[in-house]
CSV table of C-alpha atoms and ligand atoms in Angstrom, one decimal:
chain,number,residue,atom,x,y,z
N,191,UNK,CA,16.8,-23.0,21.1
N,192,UNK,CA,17.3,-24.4,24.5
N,193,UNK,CA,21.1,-23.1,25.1
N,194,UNK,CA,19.7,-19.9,24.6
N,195,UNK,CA,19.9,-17.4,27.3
N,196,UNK,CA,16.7,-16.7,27.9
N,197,UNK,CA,16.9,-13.0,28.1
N,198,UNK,CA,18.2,-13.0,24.5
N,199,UNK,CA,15.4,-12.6,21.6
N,200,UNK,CA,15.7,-14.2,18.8
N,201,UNK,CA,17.8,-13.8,16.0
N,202,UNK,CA,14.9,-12.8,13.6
N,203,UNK,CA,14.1,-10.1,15.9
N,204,UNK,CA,17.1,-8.3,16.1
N,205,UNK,CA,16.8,-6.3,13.5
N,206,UNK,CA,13.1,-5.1,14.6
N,207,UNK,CA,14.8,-4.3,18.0
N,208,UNK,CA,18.0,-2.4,16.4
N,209,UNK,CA,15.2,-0.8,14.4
N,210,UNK,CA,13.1,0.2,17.9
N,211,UNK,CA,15.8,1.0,19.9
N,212,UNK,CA,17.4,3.5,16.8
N,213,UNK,CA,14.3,5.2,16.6
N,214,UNK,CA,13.2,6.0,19.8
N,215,UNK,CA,17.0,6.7,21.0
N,216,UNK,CA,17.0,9.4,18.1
N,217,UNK,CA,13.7,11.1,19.4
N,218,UNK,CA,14.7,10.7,22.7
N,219,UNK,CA,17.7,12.5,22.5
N,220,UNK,CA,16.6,15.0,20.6
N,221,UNK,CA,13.5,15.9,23.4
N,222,UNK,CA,16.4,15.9,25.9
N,223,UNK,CA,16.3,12.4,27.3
N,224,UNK,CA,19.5,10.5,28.8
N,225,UNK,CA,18.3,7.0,28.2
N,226,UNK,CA,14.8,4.5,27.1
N,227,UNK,CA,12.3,3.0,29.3
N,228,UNK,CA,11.5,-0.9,29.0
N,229,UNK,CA,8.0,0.1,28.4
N,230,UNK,CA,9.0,2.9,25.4
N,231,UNK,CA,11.0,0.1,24.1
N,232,UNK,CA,8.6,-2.3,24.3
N,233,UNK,CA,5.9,0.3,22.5
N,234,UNK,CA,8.2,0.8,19.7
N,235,UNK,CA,8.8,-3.2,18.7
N,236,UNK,CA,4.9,-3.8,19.2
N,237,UNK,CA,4.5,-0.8,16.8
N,238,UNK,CA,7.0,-2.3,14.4
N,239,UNK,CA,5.3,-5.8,14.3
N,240,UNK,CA,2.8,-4.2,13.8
N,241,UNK,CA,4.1,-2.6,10.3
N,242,UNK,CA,4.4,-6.4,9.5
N,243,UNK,CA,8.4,-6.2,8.4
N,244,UNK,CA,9.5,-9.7,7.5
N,245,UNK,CA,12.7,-9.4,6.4
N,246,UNK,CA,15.6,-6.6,7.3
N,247,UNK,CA,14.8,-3.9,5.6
N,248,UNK,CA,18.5,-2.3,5.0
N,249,UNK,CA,19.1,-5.5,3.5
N,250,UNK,CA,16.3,-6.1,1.4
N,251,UNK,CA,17.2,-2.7,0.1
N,252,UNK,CA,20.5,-3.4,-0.6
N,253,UNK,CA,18.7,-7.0,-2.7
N,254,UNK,CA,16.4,-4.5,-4.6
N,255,UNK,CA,19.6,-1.7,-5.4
N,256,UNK,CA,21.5,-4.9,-6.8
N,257,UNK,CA,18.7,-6.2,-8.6
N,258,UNK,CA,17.9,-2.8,-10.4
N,259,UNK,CA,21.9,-2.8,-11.2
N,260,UNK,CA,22.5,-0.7,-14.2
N,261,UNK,CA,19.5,-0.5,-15.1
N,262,UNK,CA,18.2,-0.1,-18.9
N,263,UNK,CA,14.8,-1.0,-19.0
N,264,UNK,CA,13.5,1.9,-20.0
N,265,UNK,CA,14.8,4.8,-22.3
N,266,UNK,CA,15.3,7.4,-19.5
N,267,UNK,CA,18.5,5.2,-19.0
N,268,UNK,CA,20.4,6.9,-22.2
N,269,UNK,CA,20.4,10.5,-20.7
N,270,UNK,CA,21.1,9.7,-17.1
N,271,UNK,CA,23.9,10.6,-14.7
N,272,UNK,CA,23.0,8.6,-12.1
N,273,UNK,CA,20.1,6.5,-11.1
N,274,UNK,CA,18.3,7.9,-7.3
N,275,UNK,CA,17.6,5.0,-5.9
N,276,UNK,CA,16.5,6.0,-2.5
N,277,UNK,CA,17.2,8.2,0.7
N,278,UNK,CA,17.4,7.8,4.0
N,279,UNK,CA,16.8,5.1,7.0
N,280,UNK,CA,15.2,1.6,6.0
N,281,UNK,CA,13.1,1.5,9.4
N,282,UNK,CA,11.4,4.9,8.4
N,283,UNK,CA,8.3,5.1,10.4
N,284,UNK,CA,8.0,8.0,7.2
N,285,UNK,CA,8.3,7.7,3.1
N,286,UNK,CA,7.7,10.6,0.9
N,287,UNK,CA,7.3,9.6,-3.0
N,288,UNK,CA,8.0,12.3,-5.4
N,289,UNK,CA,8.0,12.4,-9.2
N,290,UNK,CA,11.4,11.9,-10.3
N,291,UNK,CA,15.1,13.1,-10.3
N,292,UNK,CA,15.6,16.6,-12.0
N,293,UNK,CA,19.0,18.2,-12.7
N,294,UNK,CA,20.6,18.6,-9.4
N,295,UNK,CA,19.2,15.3,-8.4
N,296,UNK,CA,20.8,13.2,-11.6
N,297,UNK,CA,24.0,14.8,-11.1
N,298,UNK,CA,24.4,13.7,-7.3
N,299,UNK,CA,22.1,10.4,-7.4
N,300,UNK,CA,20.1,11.6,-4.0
N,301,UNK,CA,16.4,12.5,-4.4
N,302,UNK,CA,15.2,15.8,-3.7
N,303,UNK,CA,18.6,18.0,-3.2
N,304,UNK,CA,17.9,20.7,-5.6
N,305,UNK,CA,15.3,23.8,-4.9
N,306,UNK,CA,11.8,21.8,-4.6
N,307,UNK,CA,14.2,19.4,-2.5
N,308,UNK,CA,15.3,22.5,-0.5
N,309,UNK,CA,12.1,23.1,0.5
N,310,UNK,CA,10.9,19.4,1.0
N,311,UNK,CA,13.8,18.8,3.6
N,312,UNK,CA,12.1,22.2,5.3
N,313,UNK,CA,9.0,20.7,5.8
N,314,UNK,CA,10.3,17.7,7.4
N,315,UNK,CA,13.4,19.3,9.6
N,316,UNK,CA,11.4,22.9,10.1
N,317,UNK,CA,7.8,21.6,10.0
N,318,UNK,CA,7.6,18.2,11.3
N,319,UNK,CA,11.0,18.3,13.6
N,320,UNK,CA,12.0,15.5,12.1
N,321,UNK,CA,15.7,15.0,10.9
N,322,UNK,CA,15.8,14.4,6.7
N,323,UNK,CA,17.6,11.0,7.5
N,324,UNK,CA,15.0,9.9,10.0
N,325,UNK,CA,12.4,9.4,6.8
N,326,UNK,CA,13.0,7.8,3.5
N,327,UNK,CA,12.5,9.7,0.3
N,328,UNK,CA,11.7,7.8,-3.4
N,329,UNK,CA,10.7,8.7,-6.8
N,330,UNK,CA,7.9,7.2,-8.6
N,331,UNK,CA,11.1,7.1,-11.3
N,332,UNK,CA,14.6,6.8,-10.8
N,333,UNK,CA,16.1,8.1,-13.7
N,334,UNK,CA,15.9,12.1,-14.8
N,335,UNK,CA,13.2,12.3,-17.7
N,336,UNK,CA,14.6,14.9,-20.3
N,337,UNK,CA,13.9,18.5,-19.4
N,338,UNK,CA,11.7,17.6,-16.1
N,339,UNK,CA,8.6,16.5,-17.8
N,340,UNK,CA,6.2,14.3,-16.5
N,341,UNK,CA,7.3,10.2,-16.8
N,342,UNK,CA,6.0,8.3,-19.6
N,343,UNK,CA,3.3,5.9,-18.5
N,344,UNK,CA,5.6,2.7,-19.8
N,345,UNK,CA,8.5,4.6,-17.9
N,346,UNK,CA,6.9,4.4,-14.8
N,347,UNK,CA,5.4,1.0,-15.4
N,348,UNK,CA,8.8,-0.2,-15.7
N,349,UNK,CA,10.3,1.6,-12.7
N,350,UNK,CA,7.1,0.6,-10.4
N,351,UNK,CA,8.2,-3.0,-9.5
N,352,UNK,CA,11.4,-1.4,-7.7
N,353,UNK,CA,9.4,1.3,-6.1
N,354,UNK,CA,6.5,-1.2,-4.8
N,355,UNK,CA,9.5,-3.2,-3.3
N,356,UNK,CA,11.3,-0.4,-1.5
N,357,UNK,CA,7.9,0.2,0.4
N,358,UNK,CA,7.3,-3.4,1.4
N,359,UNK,CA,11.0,-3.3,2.7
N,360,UNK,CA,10.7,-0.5,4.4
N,361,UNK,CA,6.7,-0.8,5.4
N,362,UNK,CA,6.4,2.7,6.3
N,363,UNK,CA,3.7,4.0,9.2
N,364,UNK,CA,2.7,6.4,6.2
N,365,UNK,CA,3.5,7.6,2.7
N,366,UNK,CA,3.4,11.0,1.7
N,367,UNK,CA,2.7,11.2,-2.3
N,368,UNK,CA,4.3,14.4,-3.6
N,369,UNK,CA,2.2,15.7,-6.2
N,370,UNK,CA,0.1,14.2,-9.1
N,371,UNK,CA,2.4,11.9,-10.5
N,372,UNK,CA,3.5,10.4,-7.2
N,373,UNK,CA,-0.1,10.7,-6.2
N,374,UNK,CA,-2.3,9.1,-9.2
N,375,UNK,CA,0.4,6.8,-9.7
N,376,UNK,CA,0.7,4.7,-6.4
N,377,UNK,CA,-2.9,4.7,-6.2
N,378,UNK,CA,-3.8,3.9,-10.0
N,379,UNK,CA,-6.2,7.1,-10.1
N,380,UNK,CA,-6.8,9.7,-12.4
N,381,UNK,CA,-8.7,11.5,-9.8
N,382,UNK,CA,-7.2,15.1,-9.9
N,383,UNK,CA,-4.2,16.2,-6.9
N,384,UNK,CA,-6.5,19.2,-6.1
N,385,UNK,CA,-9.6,16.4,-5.0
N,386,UNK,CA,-6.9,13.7,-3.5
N,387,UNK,CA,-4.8,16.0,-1.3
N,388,UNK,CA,-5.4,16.5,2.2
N,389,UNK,CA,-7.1,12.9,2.4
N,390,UNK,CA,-6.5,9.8,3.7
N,391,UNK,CA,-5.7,6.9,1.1
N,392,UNK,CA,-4.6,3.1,1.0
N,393,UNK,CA,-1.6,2.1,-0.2
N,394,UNK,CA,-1.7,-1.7,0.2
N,395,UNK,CA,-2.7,-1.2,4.1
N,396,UNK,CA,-0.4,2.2,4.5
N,397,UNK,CA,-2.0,5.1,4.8
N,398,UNK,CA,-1.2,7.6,1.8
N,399,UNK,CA,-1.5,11.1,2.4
N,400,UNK,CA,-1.3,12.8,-1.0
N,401,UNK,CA,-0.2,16.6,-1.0
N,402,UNK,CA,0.8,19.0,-3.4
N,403,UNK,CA,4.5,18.7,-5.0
N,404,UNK,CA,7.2,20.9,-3.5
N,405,UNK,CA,7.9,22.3,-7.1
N,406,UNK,CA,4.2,23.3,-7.0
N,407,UNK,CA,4.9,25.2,-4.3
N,408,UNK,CA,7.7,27.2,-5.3
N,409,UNK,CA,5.1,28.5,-8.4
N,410,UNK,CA,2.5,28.7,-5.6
N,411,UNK,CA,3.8,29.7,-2.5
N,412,UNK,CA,0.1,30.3,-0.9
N,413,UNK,CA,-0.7,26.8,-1.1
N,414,UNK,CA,1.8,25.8,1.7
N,415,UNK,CA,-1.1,26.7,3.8
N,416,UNK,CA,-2.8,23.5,2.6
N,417,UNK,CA,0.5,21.3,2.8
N,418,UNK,CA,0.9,22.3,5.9
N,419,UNK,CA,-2.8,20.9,7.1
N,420,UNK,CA,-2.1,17.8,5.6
N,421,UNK,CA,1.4,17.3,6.9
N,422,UNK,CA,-0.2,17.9,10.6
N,423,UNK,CA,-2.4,15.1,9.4
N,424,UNK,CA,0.6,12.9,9.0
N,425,UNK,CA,2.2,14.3,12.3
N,426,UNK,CA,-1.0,13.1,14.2
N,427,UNK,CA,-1.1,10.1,12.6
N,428,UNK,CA,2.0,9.0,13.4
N,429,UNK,CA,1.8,10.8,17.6
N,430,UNK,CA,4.4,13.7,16.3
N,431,UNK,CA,3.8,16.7,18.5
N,432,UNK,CA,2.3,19.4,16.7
N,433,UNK,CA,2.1,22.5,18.8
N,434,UNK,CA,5.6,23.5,15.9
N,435,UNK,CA,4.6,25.7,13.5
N,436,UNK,CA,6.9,26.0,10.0
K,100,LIG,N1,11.3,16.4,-7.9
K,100,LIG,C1,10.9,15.1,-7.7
K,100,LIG,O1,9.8,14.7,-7.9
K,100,LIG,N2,11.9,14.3,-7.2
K,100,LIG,C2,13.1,14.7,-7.0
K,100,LIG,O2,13.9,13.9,-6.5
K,100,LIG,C3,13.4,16.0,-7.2
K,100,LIG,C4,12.5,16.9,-7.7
């Protein structure tokens, strides 16, 4: 390393600093700022050592997409359109985790684009401020179960080794579980969503914050009050300003 300039990090940083400098240039912007201060900078890389990312997460997603190829693992495979891999940036500081593709989602391959996906990208571009492409968005399965009902335990079983690897790539600040599936299934509970929501959980060292499932909403449009008290949770968590209101 000696014929390196010295004010040149190195190469396996790179993508940490691409990551930092994305980020805060994105949020910046958007509050109005021209440019990014050394010491902004240098808060955003501790932060994202801090996360513990070893390898790049684009690519490590691109290594998990290839690996799950066309998948037919599981019998969800017969009826499918298109697999839903994944949405959005591999340095989210934020990962939601719903259920799994329905219609509208199976015929495009992007998660949450139909009603309940409507209304999820609401929360995050009305509610938090955010921009959709800012976080990533997963299913807990990747293929459309017949008719929307729940996935079958071995279904998700089978699915869960992708999933678990999206989150190491991406090591998000938090997870939002969407719903009972989402929720019971990333933390092997059977607790109820109703006694889960609104507190903190672990993920493997990532905070969880389970909430109720945008589709749950739409039948139930009074509980956005509560989804709305946990999302300010998240916002806190990770310093979003939360003087916005929905
Ligand atoms: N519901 C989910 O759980 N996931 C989607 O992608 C769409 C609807």
């Amino acid at each position: 390393m000696e014929n390196r300039k010295p004010d040149l990090p190195p190469a396996d940083e790179t993508a940490e600093i691409a990551a930092a400098v994305s980020w805060h240039l994105r949020r910046l912007a958007e509050l109005g700022a021209q440019g990014i201060s050394r010491e902004e900078l240098d808060k955003a890389r501790k932060r994202l050592k801090a996360r513990g990312i070893r390898q790049n997460p684009a690519e490590a997603l691109r290594q998990i997409r290839a690996d799950l190829g066309d998948c037919r693992r599981c019998p969800l495979h017969s009826r499918r359109t298109n697999i839903v891999f994944g949405d959005g940036d591999p340095y989210a500081r934020l990962m939601f985790v719903g259920e799994g593709p329905g219609a509208d989602e199976d015929a495009q391959g992007v998660p949450f684009v139909g009603k309940a996906g409507q209304l999820l990208t609401d929360i995050i571009e009305k509610g938090m401020k955010l921009k959709r492409s800012e976080v990533y968005i997963a299913n807990i399965v990747k293929c459309r179960p017949p008719g929307n009902r729940d996935p079958e335990p071995d279904e998700s079983a089978v699915c869960r080794p992708f999933l678990d690897r999206q989150i190491e790539a991406i090591r998000p600040e938090v997870i939002v579980a969407l719903g009972k599936v989402a929720t019971q299934t990333l933390l092997s509970s059977d607790a109820p969503i109703s006694r889960l929501r609104g507190r903190w959980q672990d993920y493997k060292g990532i905070p969880l914050m389970p909430t109720f499932h945008p589709s749950y909403l739409l039948r139930t449009p009074a509980a956005k009050r509560e989804v709305w008290e946990d999302i300010k949770q998240v916002m806190e968590k990770l310093g979003l300003p939360l003087e916005v209101k929905p």
